[in-house]
mmCIF file of N, CA and C in Angstrom:
data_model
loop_
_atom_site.group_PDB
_atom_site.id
_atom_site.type_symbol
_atom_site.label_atom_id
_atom_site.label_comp_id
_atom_site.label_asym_id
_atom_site.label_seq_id
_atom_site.Cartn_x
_atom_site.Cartn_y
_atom_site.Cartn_z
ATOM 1 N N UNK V 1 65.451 16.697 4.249
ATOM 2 C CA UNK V 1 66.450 16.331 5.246
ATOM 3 C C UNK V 1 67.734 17.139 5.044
ATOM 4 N N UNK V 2 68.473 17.026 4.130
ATOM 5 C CA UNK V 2 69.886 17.986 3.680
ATOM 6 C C UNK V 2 69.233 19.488 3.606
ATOM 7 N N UNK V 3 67.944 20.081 3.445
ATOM 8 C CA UNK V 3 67.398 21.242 4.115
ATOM 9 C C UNK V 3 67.731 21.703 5.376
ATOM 10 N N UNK V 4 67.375 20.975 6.388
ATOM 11 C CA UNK V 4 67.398 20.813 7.276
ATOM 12 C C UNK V 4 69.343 20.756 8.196
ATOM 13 N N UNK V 5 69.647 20.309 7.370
ATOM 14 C CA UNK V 5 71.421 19.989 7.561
ATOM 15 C C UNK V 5 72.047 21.248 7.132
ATOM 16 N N UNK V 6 71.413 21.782 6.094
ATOM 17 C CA UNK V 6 72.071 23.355 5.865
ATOM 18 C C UNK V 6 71.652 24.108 6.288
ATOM 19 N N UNK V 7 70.473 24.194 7.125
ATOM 20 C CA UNK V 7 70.184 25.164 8.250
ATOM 21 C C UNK V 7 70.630 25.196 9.361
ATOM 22 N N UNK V 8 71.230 24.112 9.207
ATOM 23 C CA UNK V 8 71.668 23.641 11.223
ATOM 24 C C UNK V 8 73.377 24.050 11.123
ATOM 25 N N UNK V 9 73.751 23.739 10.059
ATOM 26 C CA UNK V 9 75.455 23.927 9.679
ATOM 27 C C UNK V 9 75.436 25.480 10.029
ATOM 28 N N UNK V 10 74.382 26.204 8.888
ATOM 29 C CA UNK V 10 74.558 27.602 8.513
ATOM 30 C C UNK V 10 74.015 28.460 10.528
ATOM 31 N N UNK V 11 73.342 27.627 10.967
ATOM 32 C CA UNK V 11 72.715 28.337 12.926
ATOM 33 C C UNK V 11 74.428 28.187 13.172
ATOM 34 N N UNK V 12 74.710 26.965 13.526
ATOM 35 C CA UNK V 12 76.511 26.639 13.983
ATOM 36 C C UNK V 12 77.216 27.695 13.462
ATOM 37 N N UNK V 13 77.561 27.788 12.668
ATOM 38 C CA UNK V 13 78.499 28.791 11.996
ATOM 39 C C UNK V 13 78.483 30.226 12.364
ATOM 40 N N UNK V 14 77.064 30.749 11.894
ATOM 41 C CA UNK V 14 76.428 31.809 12.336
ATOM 42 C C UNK V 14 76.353 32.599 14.403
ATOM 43 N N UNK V 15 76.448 31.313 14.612
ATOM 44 C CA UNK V 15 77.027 31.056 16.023
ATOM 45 C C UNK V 15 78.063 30.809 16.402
ATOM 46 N N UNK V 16 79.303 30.539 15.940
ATOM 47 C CA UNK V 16 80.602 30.436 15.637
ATOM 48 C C UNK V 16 80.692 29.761 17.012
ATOM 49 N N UNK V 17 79.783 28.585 17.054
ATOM 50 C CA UNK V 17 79.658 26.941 17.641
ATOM 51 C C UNK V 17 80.359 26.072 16.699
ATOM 52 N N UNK V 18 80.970 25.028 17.531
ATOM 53 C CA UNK V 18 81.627 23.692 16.673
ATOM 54 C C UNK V 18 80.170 22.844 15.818
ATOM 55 N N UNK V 19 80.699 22.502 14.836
ATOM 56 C CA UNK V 19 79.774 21.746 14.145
ATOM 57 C C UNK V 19 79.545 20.575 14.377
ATOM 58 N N UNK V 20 78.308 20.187 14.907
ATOM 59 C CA UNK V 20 78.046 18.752 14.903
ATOM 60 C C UNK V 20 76.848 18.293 14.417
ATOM 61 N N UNK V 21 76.483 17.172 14.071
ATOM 62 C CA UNK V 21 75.896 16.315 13.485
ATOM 63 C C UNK V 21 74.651 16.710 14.256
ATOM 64 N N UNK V 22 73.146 16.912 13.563
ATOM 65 C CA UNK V 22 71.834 17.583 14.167
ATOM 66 C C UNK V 22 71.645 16.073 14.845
ATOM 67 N N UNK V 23 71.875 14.972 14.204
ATOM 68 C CA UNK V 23 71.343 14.068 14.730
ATOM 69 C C UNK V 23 72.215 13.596 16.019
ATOM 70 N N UNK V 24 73.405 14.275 16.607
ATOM 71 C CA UNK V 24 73.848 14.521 18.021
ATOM 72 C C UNK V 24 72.840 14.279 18.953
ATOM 73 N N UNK V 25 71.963 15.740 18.191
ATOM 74 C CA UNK V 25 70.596 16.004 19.521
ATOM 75 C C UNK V 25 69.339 15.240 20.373
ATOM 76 N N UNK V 26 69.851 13.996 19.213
ATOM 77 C CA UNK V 26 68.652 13.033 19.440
ATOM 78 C C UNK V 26 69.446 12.317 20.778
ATOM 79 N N UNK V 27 70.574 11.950 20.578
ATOM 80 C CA UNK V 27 71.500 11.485 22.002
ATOM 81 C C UNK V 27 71.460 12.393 22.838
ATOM 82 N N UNK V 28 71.464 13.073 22.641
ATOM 83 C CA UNK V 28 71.617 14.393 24.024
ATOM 84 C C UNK V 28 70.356 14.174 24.811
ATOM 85 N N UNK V 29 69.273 14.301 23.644
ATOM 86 C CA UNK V 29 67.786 14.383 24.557
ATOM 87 C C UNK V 29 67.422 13.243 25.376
ATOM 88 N N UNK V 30 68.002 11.850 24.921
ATOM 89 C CA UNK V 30 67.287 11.043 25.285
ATOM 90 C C UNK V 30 68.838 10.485 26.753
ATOM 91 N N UNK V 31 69.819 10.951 26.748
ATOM 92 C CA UNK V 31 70.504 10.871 27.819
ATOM 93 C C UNK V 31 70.295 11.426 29.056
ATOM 94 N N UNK V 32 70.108 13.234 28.539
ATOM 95 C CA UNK V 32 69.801 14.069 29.450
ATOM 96 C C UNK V 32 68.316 13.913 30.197
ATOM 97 N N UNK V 33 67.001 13.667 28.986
ATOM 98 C CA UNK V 33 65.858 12.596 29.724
ATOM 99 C C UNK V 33 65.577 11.946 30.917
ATOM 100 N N UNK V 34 66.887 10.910 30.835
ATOM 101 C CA UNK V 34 66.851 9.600 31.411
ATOM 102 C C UNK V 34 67.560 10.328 32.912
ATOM 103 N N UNK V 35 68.493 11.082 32.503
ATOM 104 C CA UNK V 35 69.064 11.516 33.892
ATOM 105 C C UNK V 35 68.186 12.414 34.544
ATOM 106 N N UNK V 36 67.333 12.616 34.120
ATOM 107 C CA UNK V 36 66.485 13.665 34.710
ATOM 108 C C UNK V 36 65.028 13.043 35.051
ATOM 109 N N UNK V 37 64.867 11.792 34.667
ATOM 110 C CA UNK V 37 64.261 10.834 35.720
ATOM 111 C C UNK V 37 63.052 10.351 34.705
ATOM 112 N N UNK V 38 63.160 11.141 33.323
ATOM 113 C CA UNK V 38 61.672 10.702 32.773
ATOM 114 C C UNK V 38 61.749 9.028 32.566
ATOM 115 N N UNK V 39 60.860 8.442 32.420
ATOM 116 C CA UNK V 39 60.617 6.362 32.090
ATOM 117 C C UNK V 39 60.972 6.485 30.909
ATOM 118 N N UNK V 40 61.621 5.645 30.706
ATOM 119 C CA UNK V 40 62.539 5.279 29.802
ATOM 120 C C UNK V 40 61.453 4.810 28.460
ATOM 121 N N UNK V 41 59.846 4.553 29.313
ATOM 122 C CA UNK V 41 59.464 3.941 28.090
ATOM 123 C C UNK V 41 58.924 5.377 27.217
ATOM 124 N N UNK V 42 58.630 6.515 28.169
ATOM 125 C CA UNK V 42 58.366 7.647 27.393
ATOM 126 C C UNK V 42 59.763 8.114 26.498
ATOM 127 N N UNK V 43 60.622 8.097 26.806
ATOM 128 C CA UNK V 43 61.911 8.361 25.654
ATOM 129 C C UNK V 43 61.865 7.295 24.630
ATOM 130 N N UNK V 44 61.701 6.254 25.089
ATOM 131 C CA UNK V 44 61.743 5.505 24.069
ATOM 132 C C UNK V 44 60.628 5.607 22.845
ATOM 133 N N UNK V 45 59.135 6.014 23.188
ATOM 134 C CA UNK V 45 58.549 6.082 22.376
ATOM 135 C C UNK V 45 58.678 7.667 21.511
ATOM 136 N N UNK V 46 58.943 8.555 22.403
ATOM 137 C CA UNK V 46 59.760 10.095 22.140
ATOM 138 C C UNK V 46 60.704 9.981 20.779
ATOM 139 N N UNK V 47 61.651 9.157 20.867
ATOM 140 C CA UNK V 47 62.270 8.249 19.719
ATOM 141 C C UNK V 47 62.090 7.348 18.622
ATOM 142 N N UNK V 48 60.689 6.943 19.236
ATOM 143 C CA UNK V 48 60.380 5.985 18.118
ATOM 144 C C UNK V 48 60.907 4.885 17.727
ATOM 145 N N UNK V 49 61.174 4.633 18.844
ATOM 146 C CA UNK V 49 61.549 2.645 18.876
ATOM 147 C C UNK V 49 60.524 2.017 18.964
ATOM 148 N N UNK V 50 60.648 0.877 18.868
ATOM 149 C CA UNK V 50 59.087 0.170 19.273
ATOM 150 C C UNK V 50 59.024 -0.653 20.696
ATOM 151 N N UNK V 51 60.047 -0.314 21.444
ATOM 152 C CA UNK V 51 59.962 -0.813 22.602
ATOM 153 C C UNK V 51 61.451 0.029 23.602
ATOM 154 N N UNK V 52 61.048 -0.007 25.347
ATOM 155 C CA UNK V 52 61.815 -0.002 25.303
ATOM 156 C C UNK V 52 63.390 -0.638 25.514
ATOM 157 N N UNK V 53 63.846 -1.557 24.909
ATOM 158 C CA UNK V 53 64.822 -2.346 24.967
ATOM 159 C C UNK V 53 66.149 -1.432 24.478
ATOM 160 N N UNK V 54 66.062 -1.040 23.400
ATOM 161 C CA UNK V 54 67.177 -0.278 22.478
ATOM 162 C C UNK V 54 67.756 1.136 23.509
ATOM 163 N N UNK V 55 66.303 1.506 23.858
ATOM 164 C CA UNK V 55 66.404 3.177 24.741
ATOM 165 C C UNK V 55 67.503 3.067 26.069
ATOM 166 N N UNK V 56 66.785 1.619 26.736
ATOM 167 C CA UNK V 56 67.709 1.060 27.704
ATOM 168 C C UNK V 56 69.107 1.141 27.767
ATOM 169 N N UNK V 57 69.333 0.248 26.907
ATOM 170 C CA UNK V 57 71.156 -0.629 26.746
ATOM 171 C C UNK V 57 71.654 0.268 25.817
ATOM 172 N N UNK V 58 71.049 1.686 25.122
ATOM 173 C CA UNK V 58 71.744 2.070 24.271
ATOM 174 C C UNK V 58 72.109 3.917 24.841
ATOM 175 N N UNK V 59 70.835 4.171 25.949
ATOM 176 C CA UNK V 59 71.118 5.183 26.635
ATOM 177 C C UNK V 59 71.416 5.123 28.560
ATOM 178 N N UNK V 60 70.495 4.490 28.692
ATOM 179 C CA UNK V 60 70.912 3.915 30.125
ATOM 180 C C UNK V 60 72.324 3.386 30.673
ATOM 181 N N UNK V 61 73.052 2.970 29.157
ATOM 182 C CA UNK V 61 74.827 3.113 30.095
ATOM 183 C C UNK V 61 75.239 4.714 30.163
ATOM 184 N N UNK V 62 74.576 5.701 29.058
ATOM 185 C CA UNK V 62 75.693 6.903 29.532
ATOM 186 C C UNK V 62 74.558 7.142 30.851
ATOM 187 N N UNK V 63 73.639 6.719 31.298
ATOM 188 C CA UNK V 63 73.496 7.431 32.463
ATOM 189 C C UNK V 63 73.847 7.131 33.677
ATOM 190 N N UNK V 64 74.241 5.567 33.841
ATOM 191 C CA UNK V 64 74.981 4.821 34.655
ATOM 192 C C UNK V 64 76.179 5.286 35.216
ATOM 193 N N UNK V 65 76.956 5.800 33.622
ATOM 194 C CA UNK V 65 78.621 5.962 34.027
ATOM 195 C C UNK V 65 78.214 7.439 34.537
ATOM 196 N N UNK V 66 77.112 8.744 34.269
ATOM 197 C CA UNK V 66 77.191 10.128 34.751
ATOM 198 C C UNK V 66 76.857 9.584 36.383
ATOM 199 N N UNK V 67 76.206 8.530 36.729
ATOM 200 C CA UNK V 67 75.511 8.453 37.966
ATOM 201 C C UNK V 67 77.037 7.967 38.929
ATOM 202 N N UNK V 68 77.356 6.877 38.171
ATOM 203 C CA UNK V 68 79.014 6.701 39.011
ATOM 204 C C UNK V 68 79.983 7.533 38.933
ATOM 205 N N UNK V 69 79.913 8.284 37.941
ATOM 206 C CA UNK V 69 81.149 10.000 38.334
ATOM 207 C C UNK V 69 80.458 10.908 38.841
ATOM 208 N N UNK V 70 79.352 11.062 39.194
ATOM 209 C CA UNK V 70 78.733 11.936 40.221
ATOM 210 C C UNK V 70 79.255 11.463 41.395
ATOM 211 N N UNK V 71 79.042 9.955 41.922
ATOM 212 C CA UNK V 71 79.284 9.438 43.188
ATOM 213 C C UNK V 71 80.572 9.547 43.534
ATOM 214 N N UNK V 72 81.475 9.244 42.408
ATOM 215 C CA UNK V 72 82.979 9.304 42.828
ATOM 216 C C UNK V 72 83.702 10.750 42.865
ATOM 217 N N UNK V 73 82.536 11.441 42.291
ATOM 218 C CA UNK V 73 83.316 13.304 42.530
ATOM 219 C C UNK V 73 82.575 13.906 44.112
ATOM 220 N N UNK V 74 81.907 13.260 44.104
ATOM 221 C CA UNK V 74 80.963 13.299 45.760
ATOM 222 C C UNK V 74 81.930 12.976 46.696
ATOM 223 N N UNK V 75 82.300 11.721 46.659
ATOM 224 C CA UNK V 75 83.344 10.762 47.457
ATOM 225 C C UNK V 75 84.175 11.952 47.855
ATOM 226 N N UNK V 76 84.864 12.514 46.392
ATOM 227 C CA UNK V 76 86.096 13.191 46.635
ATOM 228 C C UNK V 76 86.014 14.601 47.295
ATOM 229 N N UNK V 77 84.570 14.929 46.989
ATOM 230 C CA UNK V 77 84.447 16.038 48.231
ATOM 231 C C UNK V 77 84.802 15.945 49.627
ATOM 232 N N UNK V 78 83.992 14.850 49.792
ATOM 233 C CA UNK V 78 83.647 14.510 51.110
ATOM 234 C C UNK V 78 85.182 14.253 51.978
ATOM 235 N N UNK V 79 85.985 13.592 51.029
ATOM 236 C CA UNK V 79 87.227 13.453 51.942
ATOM 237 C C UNK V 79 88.365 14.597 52.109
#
């Protein structure tokens, strides 16, 4: 695992990208997922929960709030 953490630090760096936490990516995937329409129960098992309850209430609000600032930057086109 800390293998793995000094390879990902040393890609960042080497990329003279901000450093963040590898385990970021696991939120990213399973947000960007959900907004992109896959069932929640395939992310969830993608993740390795044992159901999906956690995948829901723990990724399904950031996709809620991207789905209501889409609508309200829409709105603001439109007027």
């Amino acid at each position: 695992h800390s293998c793995l953490q000094k390879k990902w630090k040393k890609l960042l760096s080497e990329l003279n990208m901000q450093q963040i936490p590898i385990y970021n990516l696991r939120h990213t995937f399973a947000t960007l997922a959900i907004q992109k329409g896959f069932n929640i129960l395939q992310v969830s098992r993608t993740l390795g929960h044992n159901d999906g309850h956690i995948t829901s209430t723990t990724y399904a609000i950031n996709t809620n709030c991207f789905i209501e600032n889409m609508q309200i930057n829409l709105t603001k086109e439109e007027a």
